[in-house]
Coordinates of C-alpha atoms in Angstrom, one line a residue:
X1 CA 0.0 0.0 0.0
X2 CA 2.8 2.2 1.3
X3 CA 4.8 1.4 -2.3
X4 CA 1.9 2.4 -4.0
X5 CA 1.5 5.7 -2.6
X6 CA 4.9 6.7 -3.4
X7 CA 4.7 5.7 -6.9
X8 CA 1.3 7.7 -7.2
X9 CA 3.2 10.3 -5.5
X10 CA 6.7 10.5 -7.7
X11 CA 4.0 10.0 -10.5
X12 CA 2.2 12.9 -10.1
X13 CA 5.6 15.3 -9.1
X14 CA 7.5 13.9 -12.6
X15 CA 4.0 15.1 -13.9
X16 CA 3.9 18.7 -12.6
X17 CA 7.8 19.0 -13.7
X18 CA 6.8 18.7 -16.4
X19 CA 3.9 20.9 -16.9
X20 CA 6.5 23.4 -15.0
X21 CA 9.3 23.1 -17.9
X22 CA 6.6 23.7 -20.4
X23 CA 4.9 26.7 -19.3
X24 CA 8.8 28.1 -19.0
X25 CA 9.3 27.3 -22.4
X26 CA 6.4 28.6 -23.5
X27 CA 6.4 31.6 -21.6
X28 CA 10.5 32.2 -23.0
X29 CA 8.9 31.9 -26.3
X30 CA 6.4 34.0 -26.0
X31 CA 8.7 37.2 -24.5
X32 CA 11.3 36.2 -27.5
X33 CA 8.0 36.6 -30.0
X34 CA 7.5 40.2 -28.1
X35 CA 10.7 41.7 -28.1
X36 CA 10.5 41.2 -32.1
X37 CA 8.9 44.4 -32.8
X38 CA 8.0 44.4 -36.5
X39 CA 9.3 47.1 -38.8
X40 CA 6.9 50.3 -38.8
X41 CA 5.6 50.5 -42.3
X42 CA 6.6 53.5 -44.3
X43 CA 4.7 55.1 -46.9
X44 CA 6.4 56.6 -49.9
X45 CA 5.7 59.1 -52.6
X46 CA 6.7 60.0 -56.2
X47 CA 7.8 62.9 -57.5
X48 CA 7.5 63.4 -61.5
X49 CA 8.9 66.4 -63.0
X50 CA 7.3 66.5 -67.1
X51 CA 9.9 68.6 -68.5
X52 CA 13.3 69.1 -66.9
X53 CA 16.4 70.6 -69.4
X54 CA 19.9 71.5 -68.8
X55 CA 20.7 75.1 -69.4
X56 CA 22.6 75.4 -72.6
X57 CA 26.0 73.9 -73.3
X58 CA 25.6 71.6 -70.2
X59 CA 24.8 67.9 -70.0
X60 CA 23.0 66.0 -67.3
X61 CA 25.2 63.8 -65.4
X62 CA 23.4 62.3 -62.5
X63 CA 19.8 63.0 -60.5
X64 CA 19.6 62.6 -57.1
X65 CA 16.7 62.2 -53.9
X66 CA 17.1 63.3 -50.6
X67 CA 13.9 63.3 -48.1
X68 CA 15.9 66.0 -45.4
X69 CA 13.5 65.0 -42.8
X70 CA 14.6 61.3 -42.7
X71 CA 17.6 59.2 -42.1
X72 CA 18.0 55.5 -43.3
X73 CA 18.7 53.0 -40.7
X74 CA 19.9 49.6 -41.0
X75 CA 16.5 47.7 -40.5
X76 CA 14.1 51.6 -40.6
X77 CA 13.8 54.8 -41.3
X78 CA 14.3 57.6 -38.8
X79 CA 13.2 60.9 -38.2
X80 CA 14.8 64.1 -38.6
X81 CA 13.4 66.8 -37.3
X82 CA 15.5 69.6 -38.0
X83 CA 16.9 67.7 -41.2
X84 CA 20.2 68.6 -40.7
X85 CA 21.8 64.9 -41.5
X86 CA 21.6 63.5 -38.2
X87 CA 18.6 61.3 -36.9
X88 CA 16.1 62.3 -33.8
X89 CA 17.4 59.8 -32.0
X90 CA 21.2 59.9 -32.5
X91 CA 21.0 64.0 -31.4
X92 CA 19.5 62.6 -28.3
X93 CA 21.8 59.8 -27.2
X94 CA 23.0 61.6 -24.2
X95 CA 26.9 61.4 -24.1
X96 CA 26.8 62.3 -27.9
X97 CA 24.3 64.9 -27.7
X98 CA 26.6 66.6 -24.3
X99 CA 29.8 66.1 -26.4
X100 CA 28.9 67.9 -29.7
X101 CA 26.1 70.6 -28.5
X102 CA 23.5 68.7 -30.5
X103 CA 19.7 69.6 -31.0
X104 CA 17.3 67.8 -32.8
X105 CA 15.5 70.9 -33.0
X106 CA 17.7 72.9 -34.6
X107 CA 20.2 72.2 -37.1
X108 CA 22.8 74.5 -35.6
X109 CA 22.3 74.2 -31.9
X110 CA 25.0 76.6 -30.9
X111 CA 24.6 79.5 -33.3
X112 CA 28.0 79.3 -34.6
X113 CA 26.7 79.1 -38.1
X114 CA 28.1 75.4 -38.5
X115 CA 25.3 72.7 -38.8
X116 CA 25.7 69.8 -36.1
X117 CA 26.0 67.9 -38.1
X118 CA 29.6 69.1 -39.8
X119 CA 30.6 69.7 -36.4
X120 CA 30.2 66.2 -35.8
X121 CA 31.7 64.6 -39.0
X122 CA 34.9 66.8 -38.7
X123 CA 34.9 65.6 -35.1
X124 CA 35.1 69.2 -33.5
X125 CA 33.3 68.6 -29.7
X126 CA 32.4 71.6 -27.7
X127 CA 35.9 72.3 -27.1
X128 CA 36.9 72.4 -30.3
X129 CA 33.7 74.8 -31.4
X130 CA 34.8 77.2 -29.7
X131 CA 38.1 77.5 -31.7
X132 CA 35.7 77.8 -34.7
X133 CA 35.9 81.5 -36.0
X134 CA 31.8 82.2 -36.7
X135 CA 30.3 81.9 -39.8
X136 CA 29.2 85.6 -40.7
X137 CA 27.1 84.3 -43.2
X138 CA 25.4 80.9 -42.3
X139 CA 22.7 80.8 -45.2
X140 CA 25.3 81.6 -48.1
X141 CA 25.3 77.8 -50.3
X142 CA 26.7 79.8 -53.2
X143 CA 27.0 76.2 -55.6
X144 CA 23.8 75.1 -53.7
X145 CA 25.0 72.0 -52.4
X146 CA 24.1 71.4 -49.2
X147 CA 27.4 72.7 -47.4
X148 CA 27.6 76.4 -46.5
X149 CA 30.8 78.2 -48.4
X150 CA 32.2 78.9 -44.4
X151 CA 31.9 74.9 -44.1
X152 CA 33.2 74.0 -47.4
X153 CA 36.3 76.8 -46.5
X154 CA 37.2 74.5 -43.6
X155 CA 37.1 70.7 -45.6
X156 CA 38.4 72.2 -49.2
X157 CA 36.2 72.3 -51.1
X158 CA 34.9 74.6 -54.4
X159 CA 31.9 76.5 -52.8
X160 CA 31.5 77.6 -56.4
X161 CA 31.5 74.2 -57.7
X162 CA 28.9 71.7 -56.2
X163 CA 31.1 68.7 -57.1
X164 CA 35.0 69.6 -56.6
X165 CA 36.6 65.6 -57.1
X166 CA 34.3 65.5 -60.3
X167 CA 33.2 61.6 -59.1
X168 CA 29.4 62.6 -59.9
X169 CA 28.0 63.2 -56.5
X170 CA 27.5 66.7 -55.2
X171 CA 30.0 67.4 -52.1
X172 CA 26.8 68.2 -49.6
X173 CA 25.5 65.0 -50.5
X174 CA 29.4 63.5 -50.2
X175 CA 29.7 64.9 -46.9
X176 CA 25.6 63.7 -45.5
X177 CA 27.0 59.9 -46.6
X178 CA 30.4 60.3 -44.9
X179 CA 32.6 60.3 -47.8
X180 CA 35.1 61.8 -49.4
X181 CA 34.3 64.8 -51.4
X182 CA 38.1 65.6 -52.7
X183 CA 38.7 62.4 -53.6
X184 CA 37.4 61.3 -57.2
X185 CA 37.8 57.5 -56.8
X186 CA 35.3 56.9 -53.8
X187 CA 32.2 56.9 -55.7
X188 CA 33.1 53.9 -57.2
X189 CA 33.9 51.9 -54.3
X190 CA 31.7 49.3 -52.1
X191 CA 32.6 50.1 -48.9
X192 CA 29.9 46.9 -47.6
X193 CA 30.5 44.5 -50.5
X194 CA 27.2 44.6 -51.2
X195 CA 27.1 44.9 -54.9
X196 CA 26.6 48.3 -55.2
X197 CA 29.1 50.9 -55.4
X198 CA 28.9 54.4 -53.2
X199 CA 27.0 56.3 -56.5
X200 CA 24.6 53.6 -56.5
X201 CA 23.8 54.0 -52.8
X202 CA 23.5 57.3 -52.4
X203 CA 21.1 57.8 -55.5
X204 CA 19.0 54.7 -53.7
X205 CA 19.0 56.0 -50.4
X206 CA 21.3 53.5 -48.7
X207 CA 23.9 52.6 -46.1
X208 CA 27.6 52.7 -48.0
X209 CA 28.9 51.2 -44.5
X210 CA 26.5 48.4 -43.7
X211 CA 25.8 45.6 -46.1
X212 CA 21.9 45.7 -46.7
X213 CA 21.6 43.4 -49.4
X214 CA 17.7 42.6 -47.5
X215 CA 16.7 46.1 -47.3
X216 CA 17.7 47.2 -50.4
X217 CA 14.6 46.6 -52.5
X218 CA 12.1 47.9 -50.0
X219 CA 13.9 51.3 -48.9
X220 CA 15.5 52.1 -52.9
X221 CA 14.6 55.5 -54.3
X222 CA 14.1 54.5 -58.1
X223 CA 14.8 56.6 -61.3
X224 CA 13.1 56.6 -64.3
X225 CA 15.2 59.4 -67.1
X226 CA 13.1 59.3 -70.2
X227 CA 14.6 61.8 -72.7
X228 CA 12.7 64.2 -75.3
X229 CA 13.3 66.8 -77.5
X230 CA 11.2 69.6 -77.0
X231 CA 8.9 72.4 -79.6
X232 CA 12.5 74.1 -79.7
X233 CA 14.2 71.1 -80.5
X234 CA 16.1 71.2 -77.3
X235 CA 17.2 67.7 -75.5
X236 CA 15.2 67.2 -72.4
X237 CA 13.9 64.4 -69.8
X238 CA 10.8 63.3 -68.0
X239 CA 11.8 62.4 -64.4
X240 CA 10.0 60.2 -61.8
X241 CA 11.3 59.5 -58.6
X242 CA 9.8 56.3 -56.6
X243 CA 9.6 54.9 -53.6
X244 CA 11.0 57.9 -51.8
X245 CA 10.5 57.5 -48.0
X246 CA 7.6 59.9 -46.3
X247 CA 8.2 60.2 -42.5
X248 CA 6.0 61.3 -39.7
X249 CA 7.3 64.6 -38.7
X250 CA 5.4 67.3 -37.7
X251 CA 7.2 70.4 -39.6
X252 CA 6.9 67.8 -43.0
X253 CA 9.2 66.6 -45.2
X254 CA 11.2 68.3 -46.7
X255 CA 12.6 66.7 -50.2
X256 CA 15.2 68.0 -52.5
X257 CA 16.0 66.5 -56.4
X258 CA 19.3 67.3 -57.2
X259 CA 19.8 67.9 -61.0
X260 CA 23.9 67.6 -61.3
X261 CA 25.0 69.2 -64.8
X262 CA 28.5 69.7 -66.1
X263 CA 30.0 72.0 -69.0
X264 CA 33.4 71.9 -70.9
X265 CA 34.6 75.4 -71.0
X266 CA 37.6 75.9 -72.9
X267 CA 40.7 76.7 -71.3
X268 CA 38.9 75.7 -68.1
X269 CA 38.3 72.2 -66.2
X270 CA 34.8 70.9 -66.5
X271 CA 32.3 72.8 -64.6
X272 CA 29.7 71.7 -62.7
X273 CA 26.4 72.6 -61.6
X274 CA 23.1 72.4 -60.0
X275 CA 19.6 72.5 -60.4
X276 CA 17.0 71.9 -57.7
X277 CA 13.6 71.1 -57.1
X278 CA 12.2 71.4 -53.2
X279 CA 9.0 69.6 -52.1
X280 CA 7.5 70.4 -48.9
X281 CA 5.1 67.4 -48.2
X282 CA 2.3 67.0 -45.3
X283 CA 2.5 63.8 -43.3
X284 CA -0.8 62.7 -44.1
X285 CA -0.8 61.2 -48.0
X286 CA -1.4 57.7 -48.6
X287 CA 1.5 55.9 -50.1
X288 CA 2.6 55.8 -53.2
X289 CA 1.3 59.4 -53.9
X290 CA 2.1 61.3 -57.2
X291 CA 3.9 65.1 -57.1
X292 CA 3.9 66.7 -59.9
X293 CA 6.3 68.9 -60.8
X294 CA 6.2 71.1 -64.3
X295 CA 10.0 72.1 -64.5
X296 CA 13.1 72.2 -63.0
X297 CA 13.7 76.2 -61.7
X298 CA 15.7 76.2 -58.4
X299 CA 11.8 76.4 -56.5
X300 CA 10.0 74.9 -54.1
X301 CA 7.2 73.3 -53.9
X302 CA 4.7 73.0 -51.3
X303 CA 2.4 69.8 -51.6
X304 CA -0.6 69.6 -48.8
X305 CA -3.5 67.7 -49.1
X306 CA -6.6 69.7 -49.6

């Protein structure tokens, strides 16, 4: 009788260990299923400009996207408030925000006249700032290309010439992705070994450090260049932009096409130039929606839903 009870007993214990080890397991998978948050979707829009043509005696060499208010992130896209090339969320990580003087709010946080974010790429903390003589003119982009003529005084750089290494990519745009913008050859590297080369990734809105090879199809800007000759027999293009990303910011998005011309004047090394279109979006358009744009005059645009 005795025997029997103990077997019924060790019975019944080998029983609830068991029912013990499977509600861990369960409840381990279940906070593993939780802690994968899934990506937050993000809409996209299109921008089509119907008739865009290069001033005389220059040719079109490349055409570039950038949505200022966002920031591409290895699995998402961030915000950026004051869209000065650094993400929300990177201006607030504390012992970066403390070291540089960053804002999210403002693009130049300590009124020097230097964004934060070239005070960051050249590496110049708040010590080093302050040996920065201030910019008397922070708004002057003389070759329009995204870094101020004081700024491109300090790197070397043309700020008459929006692309000084010739290599295809305007410097500002050099300078956002953390390259090189005197040196000609880095526009054809892969940095990642991902297939595409630094051009290629900065037209489609990529990482040129981090190997995205899973990302790449859902977060690429596309390009569609359809050339045309127009009533005055003069050679232009029909340009859509895709996928380009459309964040959740509450002062909009701001988006800039980048038109990047070049002319051979004699006696002179090939000049560039460019030509811009800016789109100020809402936040509230469904995805995939159109902008149209009729030309290509240095304007900008603003886009709200009625």
């Amino acid at each position: 009788m005795i025997g029997m009870m103990v077997g019924e007993c060790l019975k019944t214990k080998l029983i609830y260990t068991f029912l013990t080890l499977l509600l861990l397991v369960l409840s381990s998978a279940c906070s593993e299923i939780k802690l994968q948050s899934p990506e937050p979707a993000v809409k996209n829009v299109r921008i089509k400009v119907a008739s865009y043509c290069p001033e005389d005696g220059r040719s079109l060499v490349n055409v570039f996207s950038l949505n200022l208010s966002s920031q591409t992130a290895a699995d998402r896209i961030l915000l950026d408030t004051d869209r000065d090339g650094l993400a929300d969320t990177f201006e607030q990580t504390v012992s970066i925000r403390d070291e540089y003087n960053l804002s999210y709010v403002s693009a130049d946080a300590n009124g020097d006249g230097y964004t934060d974010l070239f005070s960051y790429q050249i590496g110049y903390d708040v010590e080093n700032q302050q040996a920065l003589a201030v910019c008397d003119e922070p708004d002057l982009d003389t070759d329009r290309d995204l870094l101020k003529d004081c700024e491109e005084a300090i790197v070397g750089t043309d700020f008459r010439d929006p692309d000084t290494d010739k290599d295809g990519i305007p410097d500002g745009i050099e300078f956002r992705y953390n390259l090189n913008a005197l040196d000609a050859l880095d526009s054809g590297l892969d940095h990642d070994g991902d297939g595409m080369n630094n051009l290629e990734e900065v037209m489609a809105n990529s990482l040129i450090f981090t190997d995205q090879r899973t990302q790449i199809l859902k977060h690429k800007v596309n390009y569609s260049v359809q050339a045309f000759l127009n009533e005055e027999n003069k050679q232009c293009y029909e340009v859509l932009v895709s996928n380009i990303p459309l964040v959740d910011v509450s002062n909009g998005n701001k988006i800039q096409l980048y038109f990047l011309e070049t002319e051979n004047v004699q006696g002179q090394e090939q000049v560039s130039y460019l030509r811009d279109v800016t789109v100020i979006s809402s936040r509230g358009f469904s995805s995939g929606h159109l902008i149209q744009v009729p030309d290509v005059q240095n304007q900008t645009i603003i886009e709200e839903l009625n």
